[in-house]
XYZ file of C-alpha atoms in Angstrom:
730
model
C -22.472 -119.016 82.900
C -19.476 -121.202 83.957
C -19.217 -121.890 87.670
C -16.043 -120.655 89.401
C -14.340 -122.957 91.876
C -11.232 -123.004 93.997
C -9.051 -125.994 94.824
C -5.960 -126.579 96.930
C -3.293 -129.043 95.833
C -0.412 -130.472 97.828
C 2.819 -130.104 95.832
C 5.947 -132.141 96.534
C 9.365 -131.843 94.935
C 9.716 -128.047 95.137
C 13.081 -126.873 96.447
C 13.352 -123.166 95.629
C 11.516 -120.085 94.392
C 12.034 -121.037 90.746
C 10.261 -124.354 91.421
C 7.220 -122.570 92.829
C 7.228 -120.246 89.838
C 7.379 -123.149 87.407
C 4.415 -124.892 89.067
C 2.474 -121.622 88.858
C 3.259 -121.226 85.163
C 2.336 -124.857 84.439
C -1.069 -124.436 86.080
C -1.569 -120.980 84.612
C -1.260 -122.325 81.052
C -4.545 -124.195 81.450
C -7.255 -122.132 79.754
C -9.854 -122.560 82.498
C -7.489 -121.468 85.295
C -8.229 -117.902 86.429
C -5.671 -117.477 89.177
C -3.007 -119.611 90.844
C -0.765 -119.041 93.848
C 1.935 -121.500 94.917
C 3.398 -121.317 98.420
C 6.843 -122.877 98.806
C 6.743 -122.901 102.614
C 3.385 -124.678 102.912
C 3.939 -126.715 99.703
C 0.421 -125.852 98.569
C -1.088 -124.493 95.357
C -4.323 -122.501 95.536
C -6.092 -122.556 92.172
C -9.171 -120.615 91.008
C -10.756 -122.006 87.843
C -14.006 -122.411 85.964
C -15.717 -125.703 85.305
C -15.651 -128.184 83.583
C -11.950 -128.300 84.555
C -11.326 -130.986 87.184
C -8.555 -131.825 89.614
C -7.149 -134.592 87.388
C -6.065 -132.108 84.708
C -4.510 -129.817 87.304
C -2.571 -132.693 88.844
C -1.446 -133.868 85.402
C -0.131 -130.387 84.546
C 1.955 -130.283 87.735
C 3.284 -133.798 87.176
C 4.243 -132.908 83.614
C 6.225 -129.944 84.952
C 8.357 -132.376 86.974
C 6.657 -132.240 90.363
C 4.080 -134.314 92.195
C 0.603 -132.997 92.971
C -2.216 -134.533 94.980
C -5.400 -133.521 96.729
C -4.720 -132.431 100.332
C -5.133 -135.225 102.852
C -6.666 -135.010 106.305
C -4.608 -133.161 108.972
C -3.797 -136.376 110.856
C -2.606 -138.101 107.684
C -0.659 -135.006 106.626
C 1.127 -134.799 109.979
C 1.952 -138.520 109.832
C 3.380 -138.125 106.322
C 5.447 -135.119 107.389
C 6.775 -137.054 110.374
C 7.831 -139.940 108.105
C 9.488 -137.529 105.703
C 11.371 -135.773 108.511
C 12.553 -139.105 109.898
C 13.809 -140.149 106.457
C 15.612 -136.820 106.015
C 17.183 -137.114 109.474
C 18.644 -140.537 108.712
C 19.933 -139.318 105.348
C 21.633 -136.332 107.002
C 23.229 -138.451 109.734
C 24.589 -140.955 107.220
C 25.850 -138.223 104.879
C 27.658 -136.442 107.728
C 29.124 -139.720 109.006
C 30.567 -140.511 105.549
C 31.751 -136.962 104.854
C 33.440 -136.372 108.211
C 36.454 -138.674 107.556
C 36.922 -136.936 104.197
C 37.063 -133.457 105.693
C 38.931 -134.474 108.901
C 42.427 -134.004 107.393
C 41.585 -130.386 106.523
C 40.259 -129.786 110.046
C 43.414 -131.056 111.782
C 45.879 -129.238 109.512
C 45.968 -126.126 111.753
C 47.167 -128.444 114.549
C 50.228 -129.425 112.520
C 48.891 -132.834 111.532
C 49.274 -133.653 107.834
C 47.719 -136.844 106.594
C 45.355 -137.871 103.829
C 43.098 -140.851 103.219
C 44.151 -142.972 100.252
C 42.256 -142.326 97.017
C 40.352 -145.606 97.151
C 39.077 -144.816 100.692
C 37.928 -141.353 99.635
C 36.151 -142.905 96.639
C 34.381 -145.490 98.836
C 33.181 -142.812 101.274
C 32.195 -140.162 98.724
C 30.381 -142.295 96.126
C 27.360 -143.280 98.304
C 26.963 -139.639 99.340
C 27.129 -138.480 95.730
C 24.826 -140.983 94.054
C 22.661 -142.565 96.773
C 22.089 -139.845 99.363
C 22.394 -137.197 96.661
C 20.101 -139.014 94.215
C 17.270 -136.601 95.044
C 19.230 -133.756 93.430
C 19.805 -135.694 90.214
C 16.173 -136.776 90.014
C 14.819 -133.274 90.568
C 17.387 -131.752 88.190
C 16.461 -134.233 85.465
C 12.750 -133.477 85.875
C 13.484 -129.769 85.593
C 15.627 -130.208 82.479
C 13.014 -132.451 80.901
C 10.472 -129.674 81.465
C 12.872 -127.158 79.888
C 13.622 -125.353 83.154
C 16.250 -125.085 85.884
C 16.231 -125.082 89.667
C 18.329 -125.320 92.796
C 18.817 -129.060 92.410
C 20.395 -128.510 88.998
C 22.976 -126.179 90.579
C 23.813 -128.705 93.299
C 23.943 -131.626 90.847
C 26.164 -129.756 88.380
C 28.481 -128.365 91.036
C 29.067 -131.568 92.981
C 29.262 -133.689 89.813
C 31.949 -131.390 88.439
C 34.036 -131.791 91.602
C 33.442 -135.534 91.704
C 34.239 -135.993 87.989
C 37.399 -133.878 88.211
C 38.570 -136.009 91.140
C 38.087 -139.235 89.180
C 39.948 -137.717 86.227
C 42.901 -136.730 88.433
C 42.939 -140.185 90.013
C 42.848 -141.944 86.656
C 45.638 -139.803 85.142
C 47.902 -139.666 88.219
C 51.478 -140.854 87.851
C 52.273 -144.155 89.607
C 53.448 -143.566 93.148
C 52.098 -140.015 93.287
C 49.011 -139.352 95.398
C 46.440 -137.596 93.176
C 44.837 -134.273 94.166
C 41.184 -135.161 94.780
C 38.199 -132.958 95.615
C 35.845 -135.710 96.690
C 35.538 -134.195 100.163
C 34.194 -130.955 98.682
C 31.402 -132.706 96.762
C 30.490 -134.984 99.684
C 30.495 -132.197 102.263
C 28.436 -129.890 100.022
C 25.760 -132.580 99.616
C 25.819 -133.353 103.347
C 25.461 -129.666 104.243
C 22.675 -129.112 101.726
C 20.834 -132.141 103.122
C 21.346 -130.778 106.636
C 20.016 -127.390 105.563
C 16.951 -128.973 103.926
C 16.263 -131.036 107.061
C 16.506 -128.012 109.370
C 14.398 -126.061 106.893
C 11.704 -128.769 106.909
C 11.609 -128.779 110.706
C 11.342 -125.015 110.802
C 8.591 -124.977 108.151
C 6.575 -127.372 110.286
C 6.864 -124.971 113.197
C 5.640 -122.048 111.081
C 2.412 -123.993 110.461
C 1.987 -124.869 114.145
C -0.916 -122.437 114.656
C -2.962 -124.032 111.894
C -2.236 -127.548 113.172
C -3.220 -126.459 116.685
C -6.564 -125.220 115.350
C -7.122 -128.396 113.326
C -6.592 -130.590 116.373
C -9.373 -128.777 118.254
C -12.072 -130.613 116.298
C -13.231 -133.748 118.184
C -14.001 -136.838 116.136
C -16.909 -138.042 118.286
C -19.727 -136.563 120.377
C -22.426 -137.771 122.796
C -25.799 -137.240 121.139
C -28.860 -137.374 123.402
C -31.939 -139.053 121.893
C -34.977 -139.388 124.194
C -32.719 -139.169 127.229
C -30.274 -141.844 125.990
C -26.655 -141.020 125.112
C -25.258 -142.244 121.782
C -21.598 -141.955 120.788
C -21.640 -140.750 117.177
C -19.137 -139.324 114.714
C -19.204 -135.533 114.588
C -19.761 -135.777 110.824
C -23.120 -137.485 111.530
C -24.489 -134.602 113.628
C -27.291 -132.466 112.230
C -28.884 -129.117 113.067
C -31.065 -129.334 116.154
C -29.353 -132.407 117.665
C -28.888 -132.362 121.441
C -25.272 -132.962 122.496
C -24.087 -133.676 126.043
C -20.681 -132.168 126.862
C -18.904 -133.489 129.940
C -16.320 -131.528 131.968
C -12.939 -131.514 130.196
C -14.405 -132.340 126.769
C -14.319 -130.094 123.742
C -17.512 -128.779 122.178
C -17.947 -130.766 118.977
C -20.125 -128.160 117.230
C -21.399 -124.612 117.565
C -24.557 -124.593 119.634
C -26.784 -123.089 122.291
C -26.831 -124.217 125.918
C -30.209 -125.734 126.787
C -29.297 -127.298 130.124
C -26.610 -126.799 132.751
C -24.008 -124.178 133.603
C -20.242 -124.180 133.162
C -17.234 -122.216 131.895
C -15.708 -122.503 128.422
C -11.998 -122.190 127.687
C -11.949 -120.411 124.294
C -8.288 -119.344 124.419
C -7.172 -121.101 121.245
C -10.142 -119.728 119.287
C -10.555 -116.145 120.473
C -7.311 -115.583 122.401
C -9.337 -114.908 125.567
C -7.178 -116.227 128.410
C -9.925 -116.537 131.061
C -12.742 -119.118 130.889
C -16.081 -117.624 129.841
C -19.255 -118.394 131.891
C -21.934 -120.348 130.001
C -25.568 -120.630 131.041
C -28.842 -121.622 129.408
C -29.337 -119.627 126.212
C -25.645 -118.808 125.721
C -23.821 -119.683 122.495
C -20.855 -122.045 122.571
C -18.159 -122.485 119.935
C -16.935 -125.814 118.622
C -13.349 -126.564 119.698
C -13.602 -124.751 123.047
C -13.189 -126.789 126.248
C -16.025 -127.314 128.716
C -14.187 -126.593 131.959
C -16.236 -127.612 134.972
C -19.944 -128.342 134.409
C -22.174 -130.814 132.563
C -23.910 -129.135 129.612
C -26.480 -130.094 127.040
C -26.342 -127.992 123.876
C -28.521 -127.770 120.790
C -26.552 -127.926 117.538
C -26.654 -124.700 115.519
C -23.770 -125.231 113.066
C -21.887 -128.308 111.868
C -19.021 -129.092 109.510
C -17.816 -126.158 107.458
C -20.465 -123.856 108.989
C -18.818 -123.753 112.416
C -16.774 -120.793 113.630
C -13.722 -123.041 114.035
C -13.998 -124.292 110.439
C -14.233 -120.706 109.205
C -11.207 -119.698 111.280
C -9.169 -122.604 109.904
C -10.239 -121.701 106.372
C -9.281 -118.038 106.845
C -5.877 -118.843 108.373
C -5.164 -121.467 105.713
C -6.110 -119.053 102.916
C -3.930 -116.314 104.388
C -0.947 -118.631 104.795
C -1.338 -119.985 101.274
C -1.744 -116.549 99.703
C 1.094 -114.683 98.057
C 2.130 -111.269 99.342
C 2.403 -108.467 96.764
C 6.133 -108.177 97.480
C 6.504 -111.829 96.447
C 5.838 -110.824 92.829
C 9.272 -109.179 92.736
C 10.838 -112.366 94.094
C 9.019 -114.404 91.445
C 10.371 -112.229 88.641
C 13.904 -112.542 90.019
C 13.639 -116.315 90.482
C 12.583 -116.850 86.854
C 15.982 -115.689 85.611
C 18.090 -116.425 88.676
C 19.262 -119.979 87.944
C 20.056 -119.346 84.237
C 22.064 -116.247 85.240
C 23.982 -118.278 87.831
C 24.814 -120.912 85.207
C 26.191 -118.166 82.972
C 28.216 -116.695 85.872
C 29.639 -120.126 86.720
C 30.630 -120.655 83.076
C 32.283 -117.214 82.974
C 34.122 -118.031 86.206
C 35.428 -121.288 84.739
C 36.462 -119.590 81.488
C 37.938 -116.553 83.213
C 40.207 -118.520 85.559
C 41.306 -120.828 82.769
C 42.139 -117.915 80.431
C 43.965 -116.195 83.296
C 46.367 -119.137 83.407
C 44.923 -121.129 86.299
C 44.788 -124.894 86.111
C 41.586 -126.581 84.997
C 41.246 -127.969 88.522
C 41.293 -124.495 90.066
C 38.887 -123.081 87.486
C 36.421 -125.942 88.028
C 36.541 -125.563 91.828
C 35.751 -121.840 91.667
C 32.914 -122.497 89.222
C 31.565 -125.190 91.554
C 31.648 -122.719 94.466
C 29.596 -120.230 92.410
C 26.991 -122.882 91.600
C 26.680 -123.997 95.212
C 26.550 -120.598 96.948
C 23.904 -119.319 94.539
C 21.147 -121.838 95.335
C 17.973 -119.716 95.724
C 16.283 -121.717 98.521
C 16.233 -118.795 100.955
C 14.782 -116.484 98.328
C 11.708 -118.676 97.923
C 11.197 -119.130 101.663
C 11.726 -115.527 102.758
C 8.171 -114.263 102.282
C 5.932 -117.335 102.858
C 7.766 -118.405 106.016
C 7.239 -114.983 107.600
C 3.589 -114.857 106.513
C 2.871 -118.318 107.933
C 4.533 -117.494 111.245
C 2.974 -114.021 111.503
C -0.600 -115.006 110.636
C -0.284 -118.029 112.916
C 0.882 -115.924 115.854
C -1.939 -113.454 115.218
C -4.531 -116.254 115.083
C -3.396 -117.587 118.455
C -4.350 -114.231 119.974
C -7.704 -113.885 118.244
C -6.615 -111.857 115.193
C -7.508 -113.389 111.826
C -5.667 -111.839 108.903
C -7.666 -112.926 105.864
C -5.307 -111.869 103.087
C -1.730 -110.743 102.582
C -2.857 -107.505 100.933
C -4.300 -106.431 104.293
C -1.094 -107.565 105.999
C 1.077 -105.313 103.837
C -1.313 -102.358 103.978
C -1.685 -102.563 107.771
C 1.937 -101.629 108.378
C 1.370 -98.297 106.594
C -1.795 -97.298 108.494
C -1.661 -93.726 109.801
C -5.379 -93.202 110.396
C -7.929 -95.447 112.175
C -11.660 -94.761 111.888
C -13.863 -96.337 114.582
C -17.563 -97.052 114.482
C -19.151 -96.381 117.888
C -21.898 -98.830 118.842
C -20.596 -102.355 119.313
C -17.031 -101.272 118.513
C -16.031 -98.743 121.171
C -19.170 -99.246 123.257
C -20.555 -102.546 124.463
C -23.415 -102.448 121.998
C -25.810 -103.537 124.761
C -27.721 -100.319 125.417
C -30.639 -100.044 127.794
C -33.717 -97.852 127.695
C -32.676 -94.993 129.968
C -35.471 -92.479 129.428
C -38.748 -92.144 127.522
C -41.335 -89.451 126.926
C -44.748 -90.082 125.320
C -46.741 -87.080 124.146
C -49.917 -88.658 125.532
C -48.147 -89.608 128.772
C -48.570 -93.395 128.219
C -45.001 -94.712 128.344
C -46.106 -98.353 128.205
C -48.003 -97.778 124.975
C -44.962 -95.991 123.537
C -42.758 -98.979 124.469
C -45.199 -101.530 123.037
C -45.442 -99.763 119.669
C -41.662 -99.272 119.431
C -41.001 -102.880 120.457
C -43.578 -104.165 117.976
C -41.843 -102.341 115.111
C -38.508 -103.949 115.999
C -39.776 -107.544 116.093
C -37.363 -109.750 114.152
C -34.574 -107.160 114.307
C -31.124 -108.027 115.693
C -30.158 -104.388 116.234
C -28.780 -103.514 119.664
C -31.493 -100.905 120.282
C -34.166 -103.473 119.400
C -32.805 -105.830 122.043
C -32.894 -103.014 124.595
C -36.566 -102.436 123.791
C -37.388 -106.145 124.135
C -35.650 -106.322 127.522
C -37.555 -103.276 128.817
C -40.889 -104.612 127.500
C -40.234 -107.983 129.147
C -39.352 -106.270 132.423
C -42.711 -104.432 132.313
C -44.518 -107.625 131.205
C -45.856 -105.938 128.072
C -47.319 -108.018 125.236
C -46.192 -106.789 121.836
C -48.765 -106.429 119.050
C -47.980 -107.853 115.612
C -46.284 -105.811 112.922
C -46.638 -106.032 109.138
C -44.883 -104.513 106.121
C -41.814 -103.726 108.197
C -38.549 -102.728 106.530
C -35.238 -101.240 107.623
C -34.190 -97.795 106.436
C -30.410 -98.092 106.393
C -28.751 -95.668 108.780
C -32.069 -94.063 109.789
C -34.459 -96.527 111.440
C -37.354 -98.850 110.690
C -40.892 -98.570 109.305
C -43.913 -100.843 109.596
C -47.619 -101.111 110.289
C -48.920 -101.976 113.761
C -52.635 -102.715 113.631
C -53.915 -100.093 111.181
C -51.261 -97.505 112.046
C -48.229 -96.931 109.796
C -45.348 -96.122 112.144
C -41.732 -95.020 111.938
C -39.003 -95.380 114.559
C -35.633 -93.776 113.992
C -33.155 -90.980 114.459
C -33.230 -87.241 113.808
C -32.552 -87.764 110.110
C -35.673 -89.948 109.751
C -37.686 -87.341 111.655
C -36.605 -84.681 109.167
C -37.291 -86.953 106.176
C -40.819 -87.505 107.475
C -41.300 -83.729 107.478
C -41.877 -83.465 111.225
C -40.438 -81.187 113.886
C -39.654 -82.297 117.465
C -42.279 -79.921 118.839
C -42.555 -79.859 122.642
C -40.032 -82.719 122.934
C -37.186 -80.729 121.314
C -35.687 -79.475 124.587
C -35.905 -82.919 126.177
C -34.202 -84.512 123.152
C -31.337 -81.994 123.273
C -30.848 -82.551 126.993
C -30.679 -86.325 126.633
C -28.299 -86.080 123.677
C -26.003 -83.788 125.680
C -25.948 -86.490 128.364
C -24.642 -88.872 125.709
C -27.835 -90.840 125.139
C -28.924 -92.189 121.763
C -32.342 -90.750 120.904
C -35.056 -92.457 118.801
C -38.304 -90.876 117.695
C -41.570 -92.805 117.324
C -43.707 -91.250 114.601
C -47.121 -91.739 113.102
C -46.740 -91.903 109.295
C -49.360 -91.888 106.541
C -51.774 -89.059 105.810
C -51.564 -87.555 109.290
C -47.897 -87.743 110.367
C -47.172 -86.846 113.956
C -44.553 -87.342 116.673
C -45.785 -89.880 119.240
C -42.868 -89.931 121.616
C -39.176 -90.112 122.340
C -36.915 -92.880 123.686
C -33.348 -92.442 124.994
C -30.844 -95.307 125.126
C -27.652 -95.440 127.178
C -24.588 -97.513 126.345
C -21.278 -98.007 128.144
C -17.711 -97.900 126.881
C -15.955 -101.202 126.304
C -13.172 -102.175 128.641
C -9.996 -101.475 126.712
C -11.455 -98.822 124.377
C -9.450 -96.021 126.006
C -6.287 -98.147 126.068
C -6.723 -98.975 122.372
C -7.068 -95.340 121.320
C -4.139 -94.303 123.529
C -1.928 -97.059 122.076
C -2.712 -95.950 118.526
C -2.079 -92.293 119.314
C 1.297 -93.173 120.883
C 2.206 -94.693 117.516
C 1.340 -91.408 115.809
C -1.887 -92.802 114.323
C -4.849 -90.426 114.096
C -8.175 -91.712 115.449
C -11.603 -90.791 114.082
C -15.085 -91.577 115.426
C -17.688 -92.225 112.727
C -21.245 -93.112 113.739
C -24.857 -92.964 112.642
C -25.772 -91.876 116.160
C -26.482 -88.301 117.254
C -23.695 -85.807 117.787
C -24.200 -85.548 121.562
C -23.759 -89.277 122.083
C -20.785 -89.342 119.715
C -19.130 -86.378 121.477
C -19.521 -87.998 124.878
C -17.746 -91.169 123.724
C -15.083 -89.216 121.824
C -14.317 -86.964 124.807
C -14.026 -89.970 127.118
C -11.517 -91.599 124.759
C -9.565 -88.526 123.676
C -10.723 -88.619 120.043
C -10.908 -85.162 118.441
C -12.252 -86.050 114.966
C -15.970 -86.863 115.184
C -18.595 -87.410 112.479
C -22.157 -88.195 113.629
C -25.482 -89.096 111.990
C -23.645 -90.749 109.100
C -25.413 -93.062 106.667
C -23.513 -96.071 105.263
C -22.760 -94.062 102.102
C -21.514 -91.155 104.260
C -19.135 -93.507 106.073
C -17.701 -94.796 102.803
C -17.407 -91.203 101.557
C -15.408 -90.127 104.632
C -13.026 -93.046 104.105
C -12.571 -91.989 100.468
C -11.976 -88.371 101.516
C -9.266 -89.382 103.992
C -7.613 -91.474 101.288
C -7.686 -88.492 98.937
C -5.846 -86.590 101.682
C -3.027 -89.140 101.257
C -3.867 -91.084 104.412
C -3.718 -94.856 104.687
C -6.961 -95.700 106.473
C -8.142 -98.600 108.633
C -11.868 -98.824 109.351
C -13.044 -100.671 112.472
C -16.705 -101.705 112.633
C -19.158 -104.484 113.344
C -22.457 -103.798 111.572
C -24.045 -104.172 108.156
C -24.011 -100.382 107.821
C -20.210 -100.466 108.253
C -19.656 -102.892 105.355
C -19.210 -100.249 102.596
C -16.642 -98.380 104.703
C -14.857 -101.609 105.665
C -14.606 -102.601 102.021
C -13.464 -99.139 100.921
C -10.763 -98.685 103.562
C -7.170 -99.685 102.910
C -7.649 -102.195 105.727
C -11.067 -103.203 107.079
C -11.060 -104.543 110.651
C -14.259 -106.305 111.756
C -15.120 -107.014 115.376
C -15.827 -110.709 115.889
C -19.142 -109.977 117.626
C -20.409 -108.273 114.476
C -22.369 -109.365 111.436
C -21.191 -111.822 108.794
C -21.483 -109.062 106.184
C -19.015 -106.891 108.106
C -16.558 -109.759 108.525
C -16.749 -110.667 104.833
C -15.983 -107.061 103.863
C -12.969 -106.818 106.185
C -9.404 -107.975 105.630
C -8.822 -108.536 109.359
C -11.303 -110.028 111.828
C -10.929 -109.770 115.608
C -12.309 -112.935 117.197
C -13.298 -111.175 120.400
C -14.809 -107.737 120.789
C -11.775 -106.114 122.419
C -10.699 -102.789 120.844
C -7.168 -103.362 122.148
C -6.778 -105.985 119.425
C -6.842 -103.172 116.840
C -3.355 -101.796 117.716
C -2.254 -105.405 118.248
C -3.342 -106.311 114.693
C -1.432 -103.369 113.245
C 1.609 -104.281 115.352
C 1.808 -107.922 114.237
C 1.337 -106.767 110.639
C 4.303 -104.406 110.967
C 6.389 -107.108 112.657
C 5.567 -109.625 109.923
C 6.401 -107.196 107.120
C 9.651 -106.335 108.909
C 10.534 -110.041 108.996
C 9.746 -110.328 105.286
C 12.105 -107.449 104.479
C 14.806 -108.883 106.767
C 14.467 -112.301 105.162
C 14.667 -110.904 101.641
C 17.720 -108.872 102.644
C 19.509 -111.948 104.009
C 18.444 -114.074 101.067
C 19.814 -111.545 98.595
C 22.922 -110.625 100.615
C 24.123 -114.242 100.759
C 24.083 -114.309 96.969
C 25.217 -110.731 96.324
C 28.253 -111.196 98.581
C 28.795 -114.931 98.145
C 28.806 -115.172 94.334
C 31.648 -112.637 93.822
C 33.643 -114.229 96.658
C 33.257 -117.636 95.041
C 33.993 -116.314 91.544
C 37.221 -114.650 92.686
C 38.377 -117.770 94.499
C 37.891 -116.550 98.065
C 35.247 -119.125 98.921
C 35.749 -122.874 98.661
C 32.920 -125.219 97.634
C 32.729 -126.565 101.203
C 32.208 -123.120 102.727
C 29.865 -122.224 99.876
C 27.700 -125.250 100.748
C 27.707 -124.291 104.416
C 26.742 -120.703 103.580
C 23.955 -121.830 101.276
C 22.486 -124.126 103.943
C 22.884 -121.393 106.538
C 20.960 -118.905 104.392
C 17.847 -121.108 104.241
C 17.972 -121.966 107.930
C 18.541 -118.340 108.952
C 15.576 -117.118 106.911
C 13.127 -119.620 108.406
C 14.564 -119.250 111.912
C 14.202 -115.484 111.669
C 10.545 -115.936 110.722
C 10.004 -118.243 113.699
C 10.773 -115.382 116.083
C 7.235 -114.222 115.291
C 5.947 -117.218 117.271
C 7.108 -115.372 120.394
C 4.938 -112.343 119.619
C 2.444 -111.210 122.239
C 0.066 -108.218 122.050
C 1.860 -105.536 124.036
C -1.243 -103.691 125.250
C -2.871 -106.898 126.565
C 0.023 -108.098 128.715
């Protein structure tokens, strides 16, 4: 079976939405390509394909379409290249404005009663370098588009300014001796200067929209101090391997994910999780690559390197989200495919209409030029990706990773949030609060229960281990153990087949609580989670009862209250007993409670809510939450949860703070609002500007200014998202 792969390409030469669409179509024509998404703002193409297709064929297809493709370079090299490009654009803009200003100066001073005009030869000397040297990029890109049988923004600019320039030369050449010809060189020069200015400001703004990703990329150190037999060695991070000991000095960044084996300190994880306060780190604690070691000397053992690290995964998720195409962008793509050809037709009709109406050829050409210039679809192509890049970047800075744009769009429509309990609304660090053994031997009960849970990462298992360690109990070995999803665990300790689980497992085993029934009810009413230890096999019997207590997370009540203020219904969905679920729900003000739910039951409740016309977000952290996370309109995984849960979710919260749930929905709504605003402004400039230009109420100079303003306004509007802060965390 062919192997599927994905590849990112850097694309240069794109100027508008139709360019991005043409690159997509060029790549999509390759048989092995399964899916392609081109992002104008990030100038990236994300391609899914099956082997044996290689990058050379993909690059060749893009080059043949009239653009330049290459494999993405390292962040440092990419930033250096962008800096060089910005510097080149800045000089081009300054020179173009300096040459165009004397041409437009007479028009600017006319309201002051000053009437003068540069001689024709001076206008020609000033305008020609702007037209053919500084404006060469438009001719080159237009020619590439025409050669590929397509059209783009550059074609509109090249045609419009060339028409004004050519008409001026014609008037100059045919002017009567002694009569100053009517030239329009200032219009062509100023349009090019303004377009260049708009592209420069647009490039600067696009760099700012990607600032969050660049900030994450710069967190990775290049070198680390590896400790070998007590001796420090400075090595490249790429040379580190699992199990290496790394010494981290105060003020240095952790080079890898690891576990503290020596020392104590605090870690500043603000750029990774959004947590503003340094987190204490002691022996046995996990540390995350990219965080800053604040005040102590630490030695850590490497647990993850390269692409395995949390930071690498975060960068990959943010990059994928920023490169992805929002569903609403499909409408823009369809419009952009026909936009430039339609504008060319409208410009031709404008020229013909004015000429047939009796206007001079000069007037008709000027109005047609204005139509061509005002209609450039730059803003249309930037409207959606610029907002997505800024929104996902702002979210990432505060510990909210939006994995895909589908989740982003769905999140703004959420009217129902379903919470898991343990590890989501509670701390997920329960303790053994009570126990009752039928034979009166609590230690034996603990040892058997702890033995069954050996190797388990479940929160209740950890509580058992802690209690056994506190009582200095030695756990016997277990064999043939397996997890019963949503019910408990089974295994053999010594010669005894045992079961440990909830009320559902007790009923499946065919047992009744017996004399422990009243005690179980009392503990459940107190909000404890109850587990039964049972003898299985030919003589099943209840051996005892354990009760676990958990505490609510700081911020759980604030999160639920914030959602309810927005008119969003909150549900509690847990595999735990009803008493424990009710206690948590009552403390948080949640009225809809479903307890003792298996993973399939959780997914079924999500489906039922969706059938009731609700748009549902599921918040969870465990393997048993994965089906519900995947089935919800938006799955939100807590960052302290399992990899399975995070893979099934569209949004991941990098720290286990429930208040990030309303924050995630809020930034999604804000981002989608910016997308709609941007599309409105992008369309309104054309919807209003084209008729004004066609009817002669907009000169080419003002058309160029409006076109540049549209692109800058769209990206600047998106950049307001960089100021976003989670309201309920301030």
